[in-house]
Amino acid sequence: MSFTEIVFYAFSAIMITAALGVISARNPVHSALFLVLTFFATSGIWLLLEAEFLAITLVLVYVGAVMVLFLFVVMMLDINITVMRQGFIKYLPIGILVALVLVTQMVLLVGPENFGLSQFAEPALKAADYSNTRELGRVIYTDYVYPFEVASVILLVAIVAAIALTMRRRPETKYQTPIKQMMVKKSDRLRIVKMQAEEKQ
Amino acid sequence: MLENYLPVLIFICIGLITGAAMVVMGGFMLAPRRPDPAKNSPYECGFEAFEDARLKFDVRYYLVAILFIIFDLEIAFLFPWAIVLEDIGVFGVVAMGIFLGILVIGFIYEWKKGALEWE
């Protein structure tokens, strides 16, 4: 067994263990942290496939940003775990049925008869100075420029949707406007009143 | 190409071993462990918590986080572009200009809408 295979099996073992942890942990925060570990192991496997840009993007975007949002959501929602566990036995048969259908579909579609080494020859290992990012960049901004621009429109839709769904105005909130505080003049605040001096008694 | 990442693998291994060694040695081997119910309570000296730590938070935190993710993704597209800038020439610059232009529209929208204000 080569060194690369050992690394692959180590990352796969971590990934499967962490993925099982995601669905079996009782505390949702632990689930989210297990998902972080799953992403890390997945990025290691992608790196073994020489998809270095994707691997690093997975860590940057998913671990760095998306999982932070997940943790945010999980920590801030008041999830009542006992209420969520109600009816577990009642829904178990249909859950098992759906899971079986999904597993069958995945085995049929991405099983070894479609994607095994017998179907695709193993690609040659790239030289040390090969840059996956450079290869990606060469095609994204030239051959695939249209999907690239569509991606920006999708991101724009996401911005608008996020604002439309979650923007809440609070007109009753009291707050300071620093610029008004800075621009205030002495005459706006201070009034000097002339008055008769009191007689000494 | 993979040999370039050997230092990263070594770094991960050293990190895992160091972290595990600290937890195992500090938590189980060296430190005395004589737990009792009072020591194990969340606040050993002080009040017990009055209510659950999970409470409903303002939805505006999510808005900030989602907007951050969107611009984080935008940055991810800039890395390969910066590397191949000399190869793709003016066409690539214009392509990225349109991409950024569309996202700047979104940025102006959120600015004008007041999504970045915290009231």
PDB file of C-alpha atoms in Angstrom:
ATOM      1  CA  MET A   1       0.000   0.000   0.000  1.00  0.00           C
ATOM      2  CA  SER A   2       1.499   3.297  -1.042  1.00  0.00           C
ATOM      3  CA  PHE A   3       1.807   6.332   1.223  1.00  0.00           C
ATOM      4  CA  THR A   4      -0.926   8.168  -0.713  1.00  0.00           C
ATOM      5  CA  GLU A   5      -3.313   5.275  -0.119  1.00  0.00           C
ATOM      6  CA  ILE A   6      -2.586   5.317   3.614  1.00  0.00           C
ATOM      7  CA  VAL A   7      -3.353   9.048   3.688  1.00  0.00           C
ATOM      8  CA  PHE A   8      -6.513   8.461   1.656  1.00  0.00           C
ATOM      9  CA  TYR A   9      -7.787   5.767   4.007  1.00  0.00           C
ATOM     10  CA  ALA A  10      -6.919   7.873   7.058  1.00  0.00           C
ATOM     11  CA  PHE A  11      -8.866  10.863   5.702  1.00  0.00           C
ATOM     12  CA  SER A  12     -11.752   8.613   4.631  1.00  0.00           C
ATOM     13  CA  ALA A  13     -11.935   7.028   8.073  1.00  0.00           C
ATOM     14  CA  ILE A  14     -11.976  10.461   9.733  1.00  0.00           C
ATOM     15  CA  MET A  15     -14.601  11.666   7.269  1.00  0.00           C
ATOM     16  CA  ILE A  16     -16.957   8.701   7.758  1.00  0.00           C
ATOM     17  CA  THR A  17     -16.577   8.799  11.543  1.00  0.00           C
ATOM     18  CA  ALA A  18     -17.262  12.541  11.602  1.00  0.00           C
ATOM     19  CA  ALA A  19     -20.221  12.163   9.229  1.00  0.00           C
ATOM     20  CA  LEU A  20     -21.704   9.528  11.530  1.00  0.00           C
ATOM     21  CA  GLY A  21     -21.095  11.938  14.399  1.00  0.00           C
ATOM     22  CA  VAL A  22     -23.059  14.660  12.553  1.00  0.00           C
ATOM     23  CA  ILE A  23     -26.215  12.560  12.457  1.00  0.00           C
ATOM     24  CA  SER A  24     -25.830  10.868  15.840  1.00  0.00           C
ATOM     25  CA  ALA A  25     -24.639  13.672  18.146  1.00  0.00           C
ATOM     26  CA  ARG A  26     -27.337  14.750  20.599  1.00  0.00           C
ATOM     27  CA  ASN A  27     -26.256  18.362  20.799  1.00  0.00           C
ATOM     28  CA  PRO A  28     -26.756  20.285  17.531  1.00  0.00           C
ATOM     29  CA  VAL A  29     -23.614  22.332  18.196  1.00  0.00           C
ATOM     30  CA  HIS A  30     -21.577  19.107  18.348  1.00  0.00           C
ATOM     31  CA  SER A  31     -23.204  18.060  15.056  1.00  0.00           C
ATOM     32  CA  ALA A  32     -22.093  21.292  13.439  1.00  0.00           C
ATOM     33  CA  LEU A  33     -18.536  20.844  14.739  1.00  0.00           C
ATOM     34  CA  PHE A  34     -18.488  17.269  13.411  1.00  0.00           C
ATOM     35  CA  LEU A  35     -19.549  18.708  10.055  1.00  0.00           C
ATOM     36  CA  VAL A  36     -16.509  21.005  10.196  1.00  0.00           C
ATOM     37  CA  LEU A  37     -14.298  17.930  10.706  1.00  0.00           C
ATOM     38  CA  THR A  38     -16.055  16.216   7.776  1.00  0.00           C
ATOM     39  CA  PHE A  39     -15.298  19.202   5.552  1.00  0.00           C
ATOM     40  CA  PHE A  40     -11.646  19.154   6.624  1.00  0.00           C
ATOM     41  CA  ALA A  41     -11.302  15.443   5.809  1.00  0.00           C
ATOM     42  CA  THR A  42     -13.100  15.954   2.482  1.00  0.00           C
ATOM     43  CA  SER A  43     -10.730  18.737   1.555  1.00  0.00           C
ATOM     44  CA  GLY A  44      -7.837  16.381   2.302  1.00  0.00           C
ATOM     45  CA  ILE A  45      -9.296  13.825  -0.093  1.00  0.00           C
ATOM     46  CA  TRP A  46      -9.823  16.493  -2.765  1.00  0.00           C
ATOM     47  CA  LEU A  47      -6.215  17.483  -2.316  1.00  0.00           C
ATOM     48  CA  LEU A  48      -5.236  13.859  -2.984  1.00  0.00           C
ATOM     49  CA  LEU A  49      -7.211  14.154  -6.241  1.00  0.00           C
ATOM     50  CA  GLU A  50      -4.955  17.133  -7.058  1.00  0.00           C
ATOM     51  CA  ALA A  51      -7.903  19.526  -6.911  1.00  0.00           C
ATOM     52  CA  GLU A  52      -5.965  21.920  -4.723  1.00  0.00           C
ATOM     53  CA  PHE A  53      -7.998  25.037  -5.443  1.00  0.00           C
ATOM     54  CA  LEU A  54     -11.272  23.292  -4.628  1.00  0.00           C
ATOM     55  CA  ALA A  55      -9.764  21.798  -1.479  1.00  0.00           C
ATOM     56  CA  ILE A  56      -8.584  25.158  -0.184  1.00  0.00           C
ATOM     57  CA  THR A  57     -11.844  26.847  -1.205  1.00  0.00           C
ATOM     58  CA  LEU A  58     -13.730  24.183   0.744  1.00  0.00           C
ATOM     59  CA  VAL A  59     -11.785  25.086   3.868  1.00  0.00           C
ATOM     60  CA  LEU A  60     -11.996  28.847   3.227  1.00  0.00           C
ATOM     61  CA  VAL A  61     -15.648  29.118   2.257  1.00  0.00           C
ATOM     62  CA  TYR A  62     -17.356  26.185   3.947  1.00  0.00           C
ATOM     63  CA  VAL A  63     -15.326  25.891   7.142  1.00  0.00           C
ATOM     64  CA  GLY A  64     -14.569  29.591   7.363  1.00  0.00           C
ATOM     65  CA  ALA A  65     -17.919  31.066   6.469  1.00  0.00           C
ATOM     66  CA  VAL A  66     -20.776  28.636   5.961  1.00  0.00           C
ATOM     67  CA  MET A  67     -20.122  26.619   9.106  1.00  0.00           C
ATOM     68  CA  VAL A  68     -19.817  29.815  11.120  1.00  0.00           C
ATOM     69  CA  LEU A  69     -23.291  30.709   9.903  1.00  0.00           C
ATOM     70  CA  PHE A  70     -24.520  27.199  10.758  1.00  0.00           C
ATOM     71  CA  LEU A  71     -23.085  27.470  14.263  1.00  0.00           C
ATOM     72  CA  PHE A  72     -24.661  30.914  14.584  1.00  0.00           C
ATOM     73  CA  VAL A  73     -28.047  29.551  13.590  1.00  0.00           C
ATOM     74  CA  VAL A  74     -27.764  26.464  15.777  1.00  0.00           C
ATOM     75  CA  MET A  75     -26.601  28.381  18.823  1.00  0.00           C
ATOM     76  CA  MET A  76     -29.170  31.124  18.480  1.00  0.00           C
ATOM     77  CA  LEU A  77     -32.317  29.182  17.726  1.00  0.00           C
ATOM     78  CA  ASP A  78     -33.976  27.874  20.829  1.00  0.00           C
ATOM     79  CA  ILE A  79     -34.163  24.299  19.620  1.00  0.00           C
ATOM     80  CA  ASN A  80     -35.985  22.124  22.094  1.00  0.00           C
ATOM     81  CA  ILE A  81     -34.403  18.734  21.580  1.00  0.00           C
ATOM     82  CA  THR A  82     -36.999  16.743  23.477  1.00  0.00           C
ATOM     83  CA  VAL A  83     -39.795  18.195  21.335  1.00  0.00           C
ATOM     84  CA  MET A  84     -37.825  17.406  18.181  1.00  0.00           C
ATOM     85  CA  ARG A  85     -37.357  13.809  19.305  1.00  0.00           C
ATOM     86  CA  GLN A  86     -41.096  13.264  19.667  1.00  0.00           C
ATOM     87  CA  GLY A  87     -42.534  10.803  17.188  1.00  0.00           C
ATOM     88  CA  PHE A  88     -39.163   9.283  16.369  1.00  0.00           C
ATOM     89  CA  ILE A  89     -40.584   5.741  16.433  1.00  0.00           C
ATOM     90  CA  LYS A  90     -43.678   6.829  14.510  1.00  0.00           C
ATOM     91  CA  TYR A  91     -41.677   8.268  11.633  1.00  0.00           C
ATOM     92  CA  LEU A  92     -38.964   5.572  11.751  1.00  0.00           C
ATOM     93  CA  PRO A  93     -40.452   3.216   9.084  1.00  0.00           C
ATOM     94  CA  ILE A  94     -40.941   5.970   6.493  1.00  0.00           C
ATOM     95  CA  GLY A  95     -37.502   7.375   7.349  1.00  0.00           C
ATOM     96  CA  ILE A  96     -35.871   3.982   6.760  1.00  0.00           C
ATOM     97  CA  LEU A  97     -37.789   3.667   3.481  1.00  0.00           C
ATOM     98  CA  VAL A  98     -36.592   7.074   2.218  1.00  0.00           C
ATOM     99  CA  ALA A  99     -33.029   6.293   3.324  1.00  0.00           C
ATOM    100  CA  LEU A 100     -33.098   2.960   1.486  1.00  0.00           C
ATOM    101  CA  VAL A 101     -34.355   4.588  -1.717  1.00  0.00           C
ATOM    102  CA  LEU A 102     -31.626   7.246  -1.463  1.00  0.00           C
ATOM    103  CA  VAL A 103     -28.869   4.689  -0.831  1.00  0.00           C
ATOM    104  CA  THR A 104     -30.060   2.537  -3.754  1.00  0.00           C
ATOM    105  CA  GLN A 105     -30.097   5.532  -6.066  1.00  0.00           C
ATOM    106  CA  MET A 106     -26.626   6.599  -4.997  1.00  0.00           C
ATOM    107  CA  VAL A 107     -25.195   3.103  -5.407  1.00  0.00           C
ATOM    108  CA  LEU A 108     -26.789   2.815  -8.857  1.00  0.00           C
ATOM    109  CA  LEU A 109     -25.595   6.238 -10.007  1.00  0.00           C
ATOM    110  CA  VAL A 110     -22.174   6.657  -8.437  1.00  0.00           C
ATOM    111  CA  GLY A 111     -21.330   2.998  -7.898  1.00  0.00           C
ATOM    112  CA  PRO A 112     -18.056   1.475  -9.025  1.00  0.00           C
ATOM    113  CA  GLU A 113     -19.504   0.206 -12.316  1.00  0.00           C
ATOM    114  CA  ASN A 114     -19.931   3.799 -13.490  1.00  0.00           C
ATOM    115  CA  PHE A 115     -16.935   5.522 -11.949  1.00  0.00           C
ATOM    116  CA  GLY A 116     -14.486   2.724 -11.163  1.00  0.00           C
ATOM    117  CA  LEU A 117     -10.947   2.454 -12.466  1.00  0.00           C
ATOM    118  CA  SER A 118     -12.225   0.077 -15.153  1.00  0.00           C
ATOM    119  CA  GLN A 119     -14.254   2.938 -16.662  1.00  0.00           C
ATOM    120  CA  PHE A 120     -11.691   5.705 -16.400  1.00  0.00           C
ATOM    121  CA  ALA A 121      -7.969   5.205 -16.507  1.00  0.00           C
ATOM    122  CA  GLU A 122      -6.088   6.596 -13.544  1.00  0.00           C
ATOM    123  CA  PRO A 123      -4.768  10.028 -14.518  1.00  0.00           C
ATOM    124  CA  ALA A 124      -1.037  10.482 -14.381  1.00  0.00           C
ATOM    125  CA  LEU A 125       0.347  12.325 -11.372  1.00  0.00           C
ATOM    126  CA  LYS A 126       1.120  15.948 -12.144  1.00  0.00           C
ATOM    127  CA  ALA A 127       4.571  17.473 -11.921  1.00  0.00           C
ATOM    128  CA  ALA A 128       5.598  19.473  -8.869  1.00  0.00           C
ATOM    129  CA  ASP A 129       5.179  22.839 -10.614  1.00  0.00           C
ATOM    130  CA  TYR A 130       1.650  22.057 -11.874  1.00  0.00           C
ATOM    131  CA  SER A 131      -0.865  24.616 -10.649  1.00  0.00           C
ATOM    132  CA  ASN A 132      -4.452  23.508 -10.520  1.00  0.00           C
ATOM    133  CA  THR A 133      -5.547  27.086  -9.796  1.00  0.00           C
ATOM    134  CA  ARG A 134      -3.852  28.308 -12.982  1.00  0.00           C
ATOM    135  CA  GLU A 135      -5.585  25.647 -15.073  1.00  0.00           C
ATOM    136  CA  LEU A 136      -8.949  26.556 -13.547  1.00  0.00           C
ATOM    137  CA  GLY A 137      -8.377  30.253 -14.102  1.00  0.00           C
ATOM    138  CA  ARG A 138      -7.504  29.711 -17.756  1.00  0.00           C
ATOM    139  CA  VAL A 139     -10.926  28.202 -18.498  1.00  0.00           C
ATOM    140  CA  ILE A 140     -13.253  29.955 -16.042  1.00  0.00           C
ATOM    141  CA  TYR A 141     -12.704  33.464 -17.430  1.00  0.00           C
ATOM    142  CA  THR A 142     -12.531  32.470 -21.111  1.00  0.00           C
ATOM    143  CA  ASP A 143     -14.395  29.281 -22.073  1.00  0.00           C
ATOM    144  CA  TYR A 144     -16.870  29.369 -19.197  1.00  0.00           C
ATOM    145  CA  VAL A 145     -17.308  33.141 -18.983  1.00  0.00           C
ATOM    146  CA  TYR A 146     -21.094  32.933 -19.383  1.00  0.00           C
ATOM    147  CA  PRO A 147     -21.658  30.552 -16.418  1.00  0.00           C
ATOM    148  CA  PHE A 148     -19.197  32.733 -14.492  1.00  0.00           C
ATOM    149  CA  GLU A 149     -21.343  35.831 -15.055  1.00  0.00           C
ATOM    150  CA  VAL A 150     -24.464  33.827 -14.215  1.00  0.00           C
ATOM    151  CA  ALA A 151     -22.800  32.998 -10.887  1.00  0.00           C
ATOM    152  CA  SER A 152     -22.560  36.700 -10.110  1.00  0.00           C
ATOM    153  CA  VAL A 153     -26.264  37.141 -10.902  1.00  0.00           C
ATOM    154  CA  ILE A 154     -27.065  34.243  -8.546  1.00  0.00           C
ATOM    155  CA  LEU A 155     -25.007  35.928  -5.820  1.00  0.00           C
ATOM    156  CA  LEU A 156     -26.882  39.190  -6.511  1.00  0.00           C
ATOM    157  CA  VAL A 157     -30.193  37.356  -6.124  1.00  0.00           C
ATOM    158  CA  ALA A 158     -28.892  35.910  -2.852  1.00  0.00           C
ATOM    159  CA  ILE A 159     -28.052  39.418  -1.567  1.00  0.00           C
ATOM    160  CA  VAL A 160     -31.484  40.760  -2.502  1.00  0.00           C
ATOM    161  CA  ALA A 161     -33.276  37.707  -1.089  1.00  0.00           C
ATOM    162  CA  ALA A 162     -31.351  37.824   2.193  1.00  0.00           C
ATOM    163  CA  ILE A 163     -32.184  41.515   2.621  1.00  0.00           C
ATOM    164  CA  ALA A 164     -35.822  41.072   1.623  1.00  0.00           C
ATOM    165  CA  LEU A 165     -36.306  38.160   4.035  1.00  0.00           C
ATOM    166  CA  THR A 166     -34.447  39.386   7.102  1.00  0.00           C
ATOM    167  CA  MET A 167     -34.411  43.210   7.027  1.00  0.00           C
ATOM    168  CA  ARG A 168     -36.407  44.515   9.951  1.00  0.00           C
ATOM    169  CA  ARG A 169     -36.716  48.230  10.579  1.00  0.00           C
ATOM    170  CA  ARG A 170     -37.004  49.309  14.173  1.00  0.00           C
ATOM    171  CA  PRO A 171     -38.290  52.871  14.081  1.00  0.00           C
ATOM    172  CA  GLU A 172     -38.618  53.020  17.869  1.00  0.00           C
ATOM    173  CA  THR A 173     -34.935  52.330  18.479  1.00  0.00           C
ATOM    174  CA  LYS A 174     -33.094  55.320  19.918  1.00  0.00           C
ATOM    175  CA  TYR A 175     -29.572  55.885  18.675  1.00  0.00           C
ATOM    176  CA  GLN A 176     -27.015  58.644  18.336  1.00  0.00           C
ATOM    177  CA  THR A 177     -25.904  60.220  15.098  1.00  0.00           C
ATOM    178  CA  PRO A 178     -22.209  60.977  15.576  1.00  0.00           C
ATOM    179  CA  ILE A 179     -22.052  63.419  12.646  1.00  0.00           C
ATOM    180  CA  LYS A 180     -24.790  65.578  14.176  1.00  0.00           C
ATOM    181  CA  GLN A 181     -22.971  65.493  17.488  1.00  0.00           C
ATOM    182  CA  MET A 182     -19.773  66.599  15.785  1.00  0.00           C
ATOM    183  CA  MET A 183     -21.403  69.386  13.796  1.00  0.00           C
ATOM    184  CA  VAL A 184     -23.130  70.994  16.742  1.00  0.00           C
ATOM    185  CA  LYS A 185     -22.295  74.663  17.386  1.00  0.00           C
ATOM    186  CA  LYS A 186     -22.070  76.521  20.640  1.00  0.00           C
ATOM    187  CA  SER A 187     -25.080  78.610  19.617  1.00  0.00           C
ATOM    188  CA  ASP A 188     -27.235  75.485  19.192  1.00  0.00           C
ATOM    189  CA  ARG A 189     -26.803  74.384  22.763  1.00  0.00           C
ATOM    190  CA  LEU A 190     -25.900  77.373  24.909  1.00  0.00           C
ATOM    191  CA  ARG A 191     -28.133  80.357  25.638  1.00  0.00           C
ATOM    192  CA  ILE A 192     -26.677  83.243  27.636  1.00  0.00           C
ATOM    193  CA  VAL A 193     -29.307  85.152  29.509  1.00  0.00           C
ATOM    194  CA  LYS A 194     -28.692  88.660  30.827  1.00  0.00           C
ATOM    195  CA  MET A 195     -30.291  89.308  34.185  1.00  0.00           C
ATOM    196  CA  GLN A 196     -30.162  91.771  36.972  1.00  0.00           C
ATOM    197  CA  ALA A 197     -27.537  91.135  39.593  1.00  0.00           C
ATOM    198  CA  GLU A 198     -29.034  90.403  42.997  1.00  0.00           C
ATOM    199  CA  GLU A 199     -28.571  93.012  45.675  1.00  0.00           C
ATOM    200  CA  LYS A 200     -26.372  92.086  48.589  1.00  0.00           C
ATOM    201  CA  GLN A 201     -28.437  91.805  51.742  1.00  0.00           C
TER     202      GLN A 201
ATOM    203  CA  MET B   1       2.301  17.956  -7.188  1.00  0.00           C
ATOM    204  CA  LEU B   2       1.232  16.182  -4.025  1.00  0.00           C
ATOM    205  CA  GLU B   3       4.759  16.245  -2.618  1.00  0.00           C
ATOM    206  CA  ASN B   4       4.332  20.015  -2.165  1.00  0.00           C
ATOM    207  CA  TYR B   5       1.654  19.297   0.394  1.00  0.00           C
ATOM    208  CA  LEU B   6       3.736  16.978   2.567  1.00  0.00           C
ATOM    209  CA  PRO B   7       4.591  19.846   4.968  1.00  0.00           C
ATOM    210  CA  VAL B   8       0.855  20.510   5.368  1.00  0.00           C
ATOM    211  CA  LEU B   9       0.265  16.860   6.237  1.00  0.00           C
ATOM    212  CA  ILE B  10       3.126  16.884   8.733  1.00  0.00           C
ATOM    213  CA  PHE B  11       1.734  20.085  10.216  1.00  0.00           C
ATOM    214  CA  ILE B  12      -1.729  18.500  10.597  1.00  0.00           C
ATOM    215  CA  CYS B  13      -0.206  15.423  12.266  1.00  0.00           C
ATOM    216  CA  ILE B  14       1.881  17.485  14.691  1.00  0.00           C
ATOM    217  CA  GLY B  15      -1.164  19.624  15.493  1.00  0.00           C
ATOM    218  CA  LEU B  16      -3.333  16.577  16.162  1.00  0.00           C
ATOM    219  CA  ILE B  17      -0.684  14.889  18.304  1.00  0.00           C
ATOM    220  CA  THR B  18       0.072  18.036  20.300  1.00  0.00           C
ATOM    221  CA  GLY B  19      -3.599  18.734  20.935  1.00  0.00           C
ATOM    222  CA  ALA B  20      -4.397  15.151  21.871  1.00  0.00           C
ATOM    223  CA  ALA B  21      -1.328  14.912  24.129  1.00  0.00           C
ATOM    224  CA  MET B  22      -2.310  18.080  25.998  1.00  0.00           C
ATOM    225  CA  VAL B  23      -5.869  16.897  26.576  1.00  0.00           C
ATOM    226  CA  VAL B  24      -4.845  13.382  27.603  1.00  0.00           C
ATOM    227  CA  MET B  25      -1.916  14.355  29.811  1.00  0.00           C
ATOM    228  CA  GLY B  26      -3.502  17.426  31.365  1.00  0.00           C
ATOM    229  CA  GLY B  27      -6.969  16.020  31.723  1.00  0.00           C
ATOM    230  CA  PHE B  28      -6.422  12.392  32.615  1.00  0.00           C
ATOM    231  CA  MET B  29      -2.842  11.627  33.585  1.00  0.00           C
ATOM    232  CA  LEU B  30      -1.266  14.536  35.460  1.00  0.00           C
ATOM    233  CA  ALA B  31      -4.072  16.540  36.992  1.00  0.00           C
ATOM    234  CA  PRO B  32      -5.785  15.236  40.132  1.00  0.00           C
ATOM    235  CA  ARG B  33      -9.428  14.392  39.455  1.00  0.00           C
ATOM    236  CA  ARG B  34     -11.703  14.308  42.463  1.00  0.00           C
ATOM    237  CA  PRO B  35     -15.067  15.426  41.067  1.00  0.00           C
ATOM    238  CA  ASP B  36     -18.076  16.026  43.252  1.00  0.00           C
ATOM    239  CA  PRO B  37     -21.532  17.379  42.322  1.00  0.00           C
ATOM    240  CA  ALA B  38     -20.746  20.929  43.411  1.00  0.00           C
ATOM    241  CA  LYS B  39     -17.493  21.027  41.398  1.00  0.00           C
ATOM    242  CA  ASN B  40     -19.247  19.667  38.342  1.00  0.00           C
ATOM    243  CA  SER B  41     -22.016  22.247  38.442  1.00  0.00           C
ATOM    244  CA  PRO B  42     -21.759  24.966  35.767  1.00  0.00           C
ATOM    245  CA  TYR B  43     -21.281  27.734  38.370  1.00  0.00           C
ATOM    246  CA  GLU B  44     -19.348  26.355  41.287  1.00  0.00           C
ATOM    247  CA  CYS B  45     -19.731  29.514  43.301  1.00  0.00           C
ATOM    248  CA  GLY B  46     -22.712  31.597  42.283  1.00  0.00           C
ATOM    249  CA  PHE B  47     -26.229  31.164  41.092  1.00  0.00           C
ATOM    250  CA  GLU B  48     -27.449  28.288  39.037  1.00  0.00           C
ATOM    251  CA  ALA B  49     -28.511  29.468  35.588  1.00  0.00           C
ATOM    252  CA  PHE B  50     -32.022  30.898  35.694  1.00  0.00           C
ATOM    253  CA  GLU B  51     -32.998  29.925  32.177  1.00  0.00           C
ATOM    254  CA  ASP B  52     -31.765  28.087  29.125  1.00  0.00           C
ATOM    255  CA  ALA B  53     -28.779  29.496  27.264  1.00  0.00           C
ATOM    256  CA  ARG B  54     -30.624  29.100  23.959  1.00  0.00           C
ATOM    257  CA  LEU B  55     -32.711  32.126  23.289  1.00  0.00           C
ATOM    258  CA  LYS B  56     -34.085  33.796  20.207  1.00  0.00           C
ATOM    259  CA  PHE B  57     -31.568  36.177  18.694  1.00  0.00           C
ATOM    260  CA  ASP B  58     -32.061  39.132  16.428  1.00  0.00           C
ATOM    261  CA  VAL B  59     -32.330  38.016  12.820  1.00  0.00           C
ATOM    262  CA  ARG B  60     -29.992  40.822  11.763  1.00  0.00           C
ATOM    263  CA  TYR B  61     -27.001  38.736  12.834  1.00  0.00           C
ATOM    264  CA  TYR B  62     -27.866  36.245  10.087  1.00  0.00           C
ATOM    265  CA  LEU B  63     -28.157  39.045   7.569  1.00  0.00           C
ATOM    266  CA  VAL B  64     -24.629  40.199   8.320  1.00  0.00           C
ATOM    267  CA  ALA B  65     -23.357  36.604   8.192  1.00  0.00           C
ATOM    268  CA  ILE B  66     -25.089  35.837   4.879  1.00  0.00           C
ATOM    269  CA  LEU B  67     -23.801  39.031   3.280  1.00  0.00           C
ATOM    270  CA  PHE B  68     -20.318  38.099   4.518  1.00  0.00           C
ATOM    271  CA  ILE B  69     -20.575  34.639   2.909  1.00  0.00           C
ATOM    272  CA  ILE B  70     -21.633  36.122  -0.429  1.00  0.00           C
ATOM    273  CA  PHE B  71     -18.648  38.436  -0.585  1.00  0.00           C
ATOM    274  CA  ASP B  72     -16.413  35.639   0.679  1.00  0.00           C
ATOM    275  CA  LEU B  73     -17.482  33.578  -2.349  1.00  0.00           C
ATOM    276  CA  GLU B  74     -16.794  36.543  -4.587  1.00  0.00           C
ATOM    277  CA  ILE B  75     -13.236  36.678  -3.219  1.00  0.00           C
ATOM    278  CA  ALA B  76     -12.807  32.952  -3.992  1.00  0.00           C
ATOM    279  CA  PHE B  77     -13.320  33.785  -7.677  1.00  0.00           C
ATOM    280  CA  LEU B  78     -10.622  36.451  -7.543  1.00  0.00           C
ATOM    281  CA  PHE B  79      -7.766  34.059  -6.651  1.00  0.00           C
ATOM    282  CA  PRO B  80      -7.547  32.064  -9.929  1.00  0.00           C
ATOM    283  CA  TRP B  81      -8.220  35.272 -11.855  1.00  0.00           C
ATOM    284  CA  ALA B  82      -5.266  37.032 -10.256  1.00  0.00           C
ATOM    285  CA  ILE B  83      -2.967  34.100 -11.051  1.00  0.00           C
ATOM    286  CA  VAL B  84      -3.824  33.884 -14.784  1.00  0.00           C
ATOM    287  CA  LEU B  85      -4.288  37.600 -15.359  1.00  0.00           C
ATOM    288  CA  GLU B  86      -1.378  37.743 -17.841  1.00  0.00           C
ATOM    289  CA  ASP B  87      -2.678  34.807 -19.894  1.00  0.00           C
ATOM    290  CA  ILE B  88      -6.312  35.832 -20.313  1.00  0.00           C
ATOM    291  CA  GLY B  89      -5.627  39.478 -21.150  1.00  0.00           C
ATOM    292  CA  VAL B  90      -8.241  42.176 -21.658  1.00  0.00           C
ATOM    293  CA  PHE B  91     -11.054  39.653 -22.104  1.00  0.00           C
ATOM    294  CA  GLY B  92     -10.488  38.273 -18.622  1.00  0.00           C
ATOM    295  CA  VAL B  93     -10.296  41.740 -17.105  1.00  0.00           C
ATOM    296  CA  VAL B  94     -13.595  42.703 -18.746  1.00  0.00           C
ATOM    297  CA  ALA B  95     -15.201  39.420 -17.626  1.00  0.00           C
ATOM    298  CA  MET B  96     -14.168  40.055 -14.037  1.00  0.00           C
ATOM    299  CA  GLY B  97     -15.266  43.689 -14.398  1.00  0.00           C
ATOM    300  CA  ILE B  98     -18.796  42.608 -15.328  1.00  0.00           C
ATOM    301  CA  PHE B  99     -18.791  40.055 -12.486  1.00  0.00           C
ATOM    302  CA  LEU B 100     -17.717  42.632  -9.942  1.00  0.00           C
ATOM    303  CA  GLY B 101     -20.047  45.230 -11.468  1.00  0.00           C
ATOM    304  CA  ILE B 102     -23.086  43.022 -10.923  1.00  0.00           C
ATOM    305  CA  LEU B 103     -22.014  42.392  -7.333  1.00  0.00           C
ATOM    306  CA  VAL B 104     -21.393  46.095  -6.770  1.00  0.00           C
ATOM    307  CA  ILE B 105     -25.046  46.642  -7.744  1.00  0.00           C
ATOM    308  CA  GLY B 106     -25.938  44.295  -4.897  1.00  0.00           C
ATOM    309  CA  PHE B 107     -23.552  46.114  -2.599  1.00  0.00           C
ATOM    310  CA  ILE B 108     -25.107  49.506  -3.440  1.00  0.00           C
ATOM    311  CA  TYR B 109     -28.552  47.965  -2.923  1.00  0.00           C
ATOM    312  CA  GLU B 110     -27.693  46.687   0.547  1.00  0.00           C
ATOM    313  CA  TRP B 111     -25.999  49.959   1.454  1.00  0.00           C
ATOM    314  CA  LYS B 112     -28.983  52.061   0.334  1.00  0.00           C
ATOM    315  CA  LYS B 113     -31.426  49.649   1.974  1.00  0.00           C
ATOM    316  CA  GLY B 114     -29.592  50.151   5.255  1.00  0.00           C
ATOM    317  CA  ALA B 115     -28.681  46.478   5.699  1.00  0.00           C
ATOM    318  CA  LEU B 116     -25.235  47.492   6.920  1.00  0.00           C
ATOM    319  CA  GLU B 117     -26.617  49.909   9.492  1.00  0.00           C
ATOM    320  CA  TRP B 118     -27.046  48.688  13.030  1.00  0.00           C
ATOM    321  CA  GLU B 119     -29.599  51.304  14.089  1.00  0.00           C
TER     322      GLU B 119
END
